[in-house]
Short mmCIF file of C-alpha atoms in Angstrom, two decimals:
data_model
loop_
_atom_site.label_atom_id
_atom_site.label_comp_id
_atom_site.label_asym_id
_atom_site.label_seq_id
_atom_site.Cartn_x
_atom_site.Cartn_y
_atom_site.Cartn_z
CA UNK R 20 6.68 -8.47 13.84
CA UNK R 21 4.67 -9.24 10.73
CA UNK R 22 6.63 -9.53 7.53
CA UNK R 23 5.91 -10.09 3.84
CA UNK R 24 8.69 -11.17 1.51
CA UNK R 25 8.30 -10.79 -2.23
CA UNK R 26 10.34 -12.28 -5.08
CA UNK R 27 11.72 -11.50 -7.54
CA UNK R 28 12.49 -7.82 -7.19
CA UNK R 29 12.76 -7.46 -10.97
CA UNK R 30 11.21 -9.62 -13.68
CA UNK R 31 11.63 -9.28 -17.41
CA UNK R 32 9.50 -11.34 -19.80
CA UNK R 33 8.74 -11.40 -23.50
CA UNK R 34 5.32 -10.26 -24.61
CA UNK R 35 2.95 -13.22 -24.58
CA UNK R 36 4.87 -15.15 -21.92
CA UNK R 37 3.64 -15.70 -18.38
CA UNK R 38 4.91 -13.90 -15.28
CA UNK R 39 4.83 -15.24 -11.74
CA UNK R 40 5.48 -13.26 -8.57
CA UNK R 41 5.70 -15.00 -5.21
CA UNK R 42 5.16 -13.79 -1.66
CA UNK R 43 5.44 -15.33 1.77
CA UNK R 44 3.96 -13.95 4.97
CA UNK R 45 4.78 -14.52 8.60
CA UNK R 46 1.55 -13.78 10.46
CA UNK R 47 -0.61 -16.90 10.47
CA UNK R 48 -3.62 -14.73 11.42
CA UNK R 49 -3.49 -12.95 8.04
CA UNK R 50 -6.76 -13.50 6.21
CA UNK R 51 -6.74 -11.08 3.29
CA UNK R 52 -4.16 -10.89 0.50
CA UNK R 53 -4.48 -8.06 -2.02
CA UNK R 54 -2.23 -7.37 -5.00
CA UNK R 55 -1.61 -3.83 -6.18
CA UNK R 56 -0.24 -2.54 -9.48
CA UNK R 57 1.58 0.76 -9.59
CA UNK R 58 2.30 2.24 -13.00
CA UNK R 59 5.05 4.80 -13.34
CA UNK R 60 4.10 8.04 -11.60
CA UNK R 61 0.71 6.74 -10.50
CA UNK R 62 -0.87 5.50 -7.30
CA UNK R 63 -1.04 1.78 -6.42
CA UNK R 64 -4.36 0.23 -7.42
CA UNK R 65 -5.87 -3.08 -6.48
CA UNK R 66 -5.88 -5.63 -9.30
CA UNK R 67 -6.96 -8.78 -7.49
CA UNK R 68 -7.35 -10.07 -3.96
CA UNK R 69 -7.94 -13.37 -2.21
CA UNK R 70 -9.26 -14.28 1.20
CA UNK R 71 -7.98 -17.05 3.40
CA UNK R 72 -10.99 -19.30 2.82
CA UNK R 73 -10.20 -19.53 -0.90
CA UNK R 74 -7.26 -21.32 -2.56
CA UNK R 75 -7.36 -19.71 -5.98
CA UNK R 76 -9.00 -16.81 -7.76
CA UNK R 77 -8.90 -15.81 -11.40
CA UNK R 78 -9.82 -12.65 -13.28
CA UNK R 79 -9.16 -12.82 -17.02
CA UNK R 80 -5.39 -12.94 -17.49
CA UNK R 81 -4.49 -12.68 -13.82
CA UNK R 82 -4.81 -15.28 -11.10
CA UNK R 83 -3.76 -15.59 -7.51
CA UNK R 84 -3.12 -18.76 -5.53
CA UNK R 85 -2.87 -19.10 -1.77
CA UNK R 86 -1.25 -21.87 0.26
CA UNK R 87 -2.17 -21.21 3.90
CA UNK R 88 -0.14 -24.12 5.23
CA UNK R 89 3.05 -22.86 3.64
CA UNK R 90 2.03 -19.22 4.16
CA UNK R 91 2.69 -18.19 0.61
CA UNK R 92 0.68 -16.74 -2.23
CA UNK R 93 1.46 -16.00 -5.85
CA UNK R 94 0.33 -13.77 -8.70
CA UNK R 95 0.20 -15.25 -12.19
CA UNK R 96 -0.15 -13.11 -15.28
CA UNK R 97 -0.66 -14.97 -18.55
CA UNK R 98 -0.25 -13.65 -22.10
CA UNK R 99 1.61 -10.62 -20.84
CA UNK R 100 1.31 -7.33 -22.71
CA UNK R 101 3.50 -4.21 -22.63
CA UNK R 102 0.85 -2.41 -20.57
CA UNK R 103 1.39 -4.97 -17.81
CA UNK R 104 4.78 -3.32 -17.21
CA UNK R 105 4.59 -1.82 -13.71
CA UNK R 106 5.56 -2.42 -10.10
CA UNK R 107 3.45 -5.05 -8.37
CA UNK R 108 3.02 -5.22 -4.61
CA UNK R 109 1.66 -8.11 -2.63
CA UNK R 110 0.22 -7.50 0.81
CA UNK R 111 -1.17 -9.35 3.78
CA UNK R 112 -3.71 -8.12 6.25
CA UNK R 113 -4.81 -9.76 9.45
CA UNK R 114 -7.50 -9.35 12.00
CA UNK R 115 -5.02 -8.70 14.77
CA UNK R 116 -2.78 -5.69 15.30
CA UNK R 117 -5.41 -3.23 14.22
CA UNK R 118 -6.06 -3.04 10.49
CA UNK R 119 -2.52 -2.91 9.24
CA UNK R 120 -1.70 -3.99 5.73
CA UNK R 121 1.87 -5.21 5.42
CA UNK R 122 3.33 -4.84 1.93
CA UNK R 123 6.05 -6.71 0.14
CA UNK R 124 8.97 -4.76 -1.30
CA UNK R 125 7.54 -4.85 -4.81
CA UNK R 126 8.40 -6.48 -8.14
CA UNK R 127 9.24 -4.39 -11.15
CA UNK R 128 7.85 -6.21 -14.19
CA UNK R 129 9.11 -5.39 -17.67
CA UNK R 130 7.25 -6.83 -20.64
CA UNK R 131 9.30 -6.61 -23.80
CA UNK R 132 7.46 -6.20 -27.06
CA UNK G 15 -15.48 6.54 -7.51
CA UNK G 16 -13.39 6.60 -4.35
CA UNK G 17 -11.24 9.65 -4.07
CA UNK G 18 -8.24 9.97 -1.82
CA UNK G 19 -6.59 13.31 -2.32
CA UNK G 20 -3.25 14.48 -1.03
CA UNK G 21 -2.70 18.19 -0.77
CA UNK G 22 0.58 18.37 -2.71
CA UNK G 23 2.29 16.30 -5.43
CA UNK G 24 5.72 17.81 -4.78
CA UNK G 25 7.19 19.56 -1.76
CA UNK G 26 10.65 20.89 -1.01
CA UNK G 27 11.42 21.74 2.60
CA UNK G 28 14.46 22.71 4.60
CA UNK G 29 16.04 20.63 7.35
CA UNK G 30 14.43 21.43 10.69
CA UNK G 31 11.17 22.72 9.24
CA UNK G 32 7.84 21.43 10.49
CA UNK G 33 6.02 19.82 7.59
CA UNK G 34 2.33 18.97 7.22
CA UNK G 35 1.08 16.47 4.65
CA UNK G 36 -2.68 16.45 4.29
CA UNK G 37 -4.94 13.66 3.06
CA UNK G 38 -8.68 13.76 2.48
CA UNK G 39 -11.00 10.91 1.49
CA UNK G 40 -14.61 11.24 0.39
CA UNK G 41 -15.92 7.71 0.98
CA UNK G 42 -16.63 7.89 4.71
CA UNK G 43 -13.90 5.30 5.36
CA UNK G 44 -13.06 4.50 8.94
CA UNK G 45 -9.43 3.52 8.35
CA UNK G 46 -6.71 5.80 7.07
CA UNK G 47 -3.01 5.13 6.61
CA UNK G 48 0.25 6.88 5.87
CA UNK G 49 3.01 4.98 4.06
CA UNK G 50 6.36 5.99 2.72
CA UNK G 51 7.66 4.41 -0.47
CA UNK G 52 11.38 4.00 -1.07
CA UNK G 53 13.11 2.01 -3.83
CA UNK G 54 13.69 -1.60 -2.80
CA UNK G 55 11.78 -1.18 0.45
CA UNK G 56 8.22 -1.18 -0.83
CA UNK G 57 5.51 0.55 1.17
CA UNK G 58 6.26 0.96 4.85
CA UNK G 59 3.53 1.90 7.29
CA UNK G 60 4.19 5.02 9.35
CA UNK G 61 0.89 5.48 11.20
CA UNK G 62 -2.70 4.47 10.82
CA UNK G 63 -6.01 5.51 12.29
CA UNK G 64 -9.20 3.50 12.63
CA UNK G 65 -11.41 6.26 13.98
CA UNK G 66 -11.48 9.98 14.64
CA UNK G 67 -8.83 10.97 17.18
CA UNK G 68 -7.52 7.38 17.23
CA UNK G 69 -4.04 6.58 15.98
CA UNK G 70 -1.70 3.63 16.03
CA UNK G 71 2.00 3.45 15.26
CA UNK G 72 3.05 1.53 12.22
CA UNK G 73 6.49 0.12 11.56
CA UNK G 74 8.47 3.36 11.21
CA UNK G 75 6.80 6.08 13.33
CA UNK G 76 9.98 7.78 14.54
CA UNK G 77 10.16 11.42 13.54
CA UNK G 78 6.49 11.55 12.56
CA UNK G 79 3.18 12.27 14.21
CA UNK G 80 -0.39 12.29 12.91
CA UNK G 81 -3.67 14.02 13.51
CA UNK G 82 -7.22 12.87 12.79
CA UNK G 83 -9.65 15.50 13.98
CA UNK G 84 -12.27 14.70 11.34
CA UNK G 85 -13.16 11.37 9.79
CA UNK G 86 -12.29 12.43 6.26
CA UNK G 87 -8.90 14.01 7.01
CA UNK G 88 -5.66 12.42 8.16
CA UNK G 89 -2.56 14.57 8.50
CA UNK G 90 1.05 13.46 8.70
CA UNK G 91 3.42 15.79 10.54
CA UNK G 92 7.17 15.84 10.35
CA UNK G 93 8.09 17.66 13.55
CA UNK G 94 11.59 18.60 12.38
CA UNK G 95 12.28 17.48 8.84
CA UNK G 96 15.54 15.69 8.13
CA UNK G 97 17.17 14.65 4.86
CA UNK G 98 16.49 10.96 5.55
CA UNK G 99 12.77 11.76 5.37
CA UNK G 100 13.10 12.58 1.69
CA UNK G 101 10.69 10.09 0.15
CA UNK G 102 7.38 9.48 -1.59
CA UNK G 103 4.51 9.58 0.91
CA UNK G 104 1.29 7.76 0.17
CA UNK G 105 -1.98 8.11 2.02
CA UNK G 106 -4.62 5.37 1.85
CA UNK G 107 -8.07 4.67 3.23
CA UNK G 108 -10.25 1.61 3.62
CA UNK G 109 -13.61 0.77 5.04
CA UNK G 110 -14.23 -1.45 8.01
CA UNK G 111 -17.14 -3.77 7.52
CA UNK G 112 -17.08 -5.11 11.03
CA UNK G 113 -16.03 -8.48 12.32
CA UNK G 114 -12.99 -9.92 10.65
CA UNK G 115 -13.61 -8.82 7.10
CA UNK G 116 -10.84 -6.81 5.49
CA UNK G 117 -11.17 -4.64 2.43
CA UNK G 118 -8.87 -3.07 -0.11
CA UNK G 119 -7.03 0.17 0.46
CA UNK G 120 -7.50 3.12 -1.90
CA UNK G 121 -4.43 5.27 -2.36
CA UNK G 122 -3.83 8.94 -2.90
CA UNK G 123 -1.59 10.09 -5.74
CA UNK G 124 1.41 10.52 -3.47
CA UNK G 125 3.52 13.46 -2.27
CA UNK G 126 7.16 13.50 -3.23
CA UNK G 127 8.91 15.29 -0.39
CA UNK G 128 12.48 16.49 -0.70
CA UNK G 129 14.25 17.77 2.41
CA UNK G 130 17.32 19.88 1.68
#
């Protein structure tokens, strides 16, 4: 079945450094790739997304890149701040199999001040 | 502002009990989902629904059922709760714009269920 793998499971960076989280997906029909941030005790919320007809998207300090050939996509956070500390989930959604969104296992990001 | 509301933040139930988790969304979304969240396993899809009275199994439907009698409400039912169903349960909804366009999911605040 469809699968999304996410790495690393835990990431610790110094404030001001960059953080990169990588995901690979198995379903070549996937055409929508959202990223969610979940702060402690709160619900996951969308922070950025990318569609399969775009290779890169940027929103202030966060960016996402997509390589359809290799079936992987990445989240880049620059100039990290302590409030970026959270669990980040990547996801892939296709046009087949209903409207399922398949999530990665999550990355717990710690930003040390 | 999209609101997805789950009926309880915390629940404690006994093994064998029938448990209902309720989810309501106020944005007229067609799609609704139930996930469970466990450490190291991310969000795993239990069931989803793309229309009233329609339901589809996700990746881990065993031991669960769902009900969607009204568009805004999607219920998750644990027919006979077991300790391995202790988890955080998250409901989500999304709109369907037609064709092949996908949109983001909006999540509820979660229900932490403990089965003793």
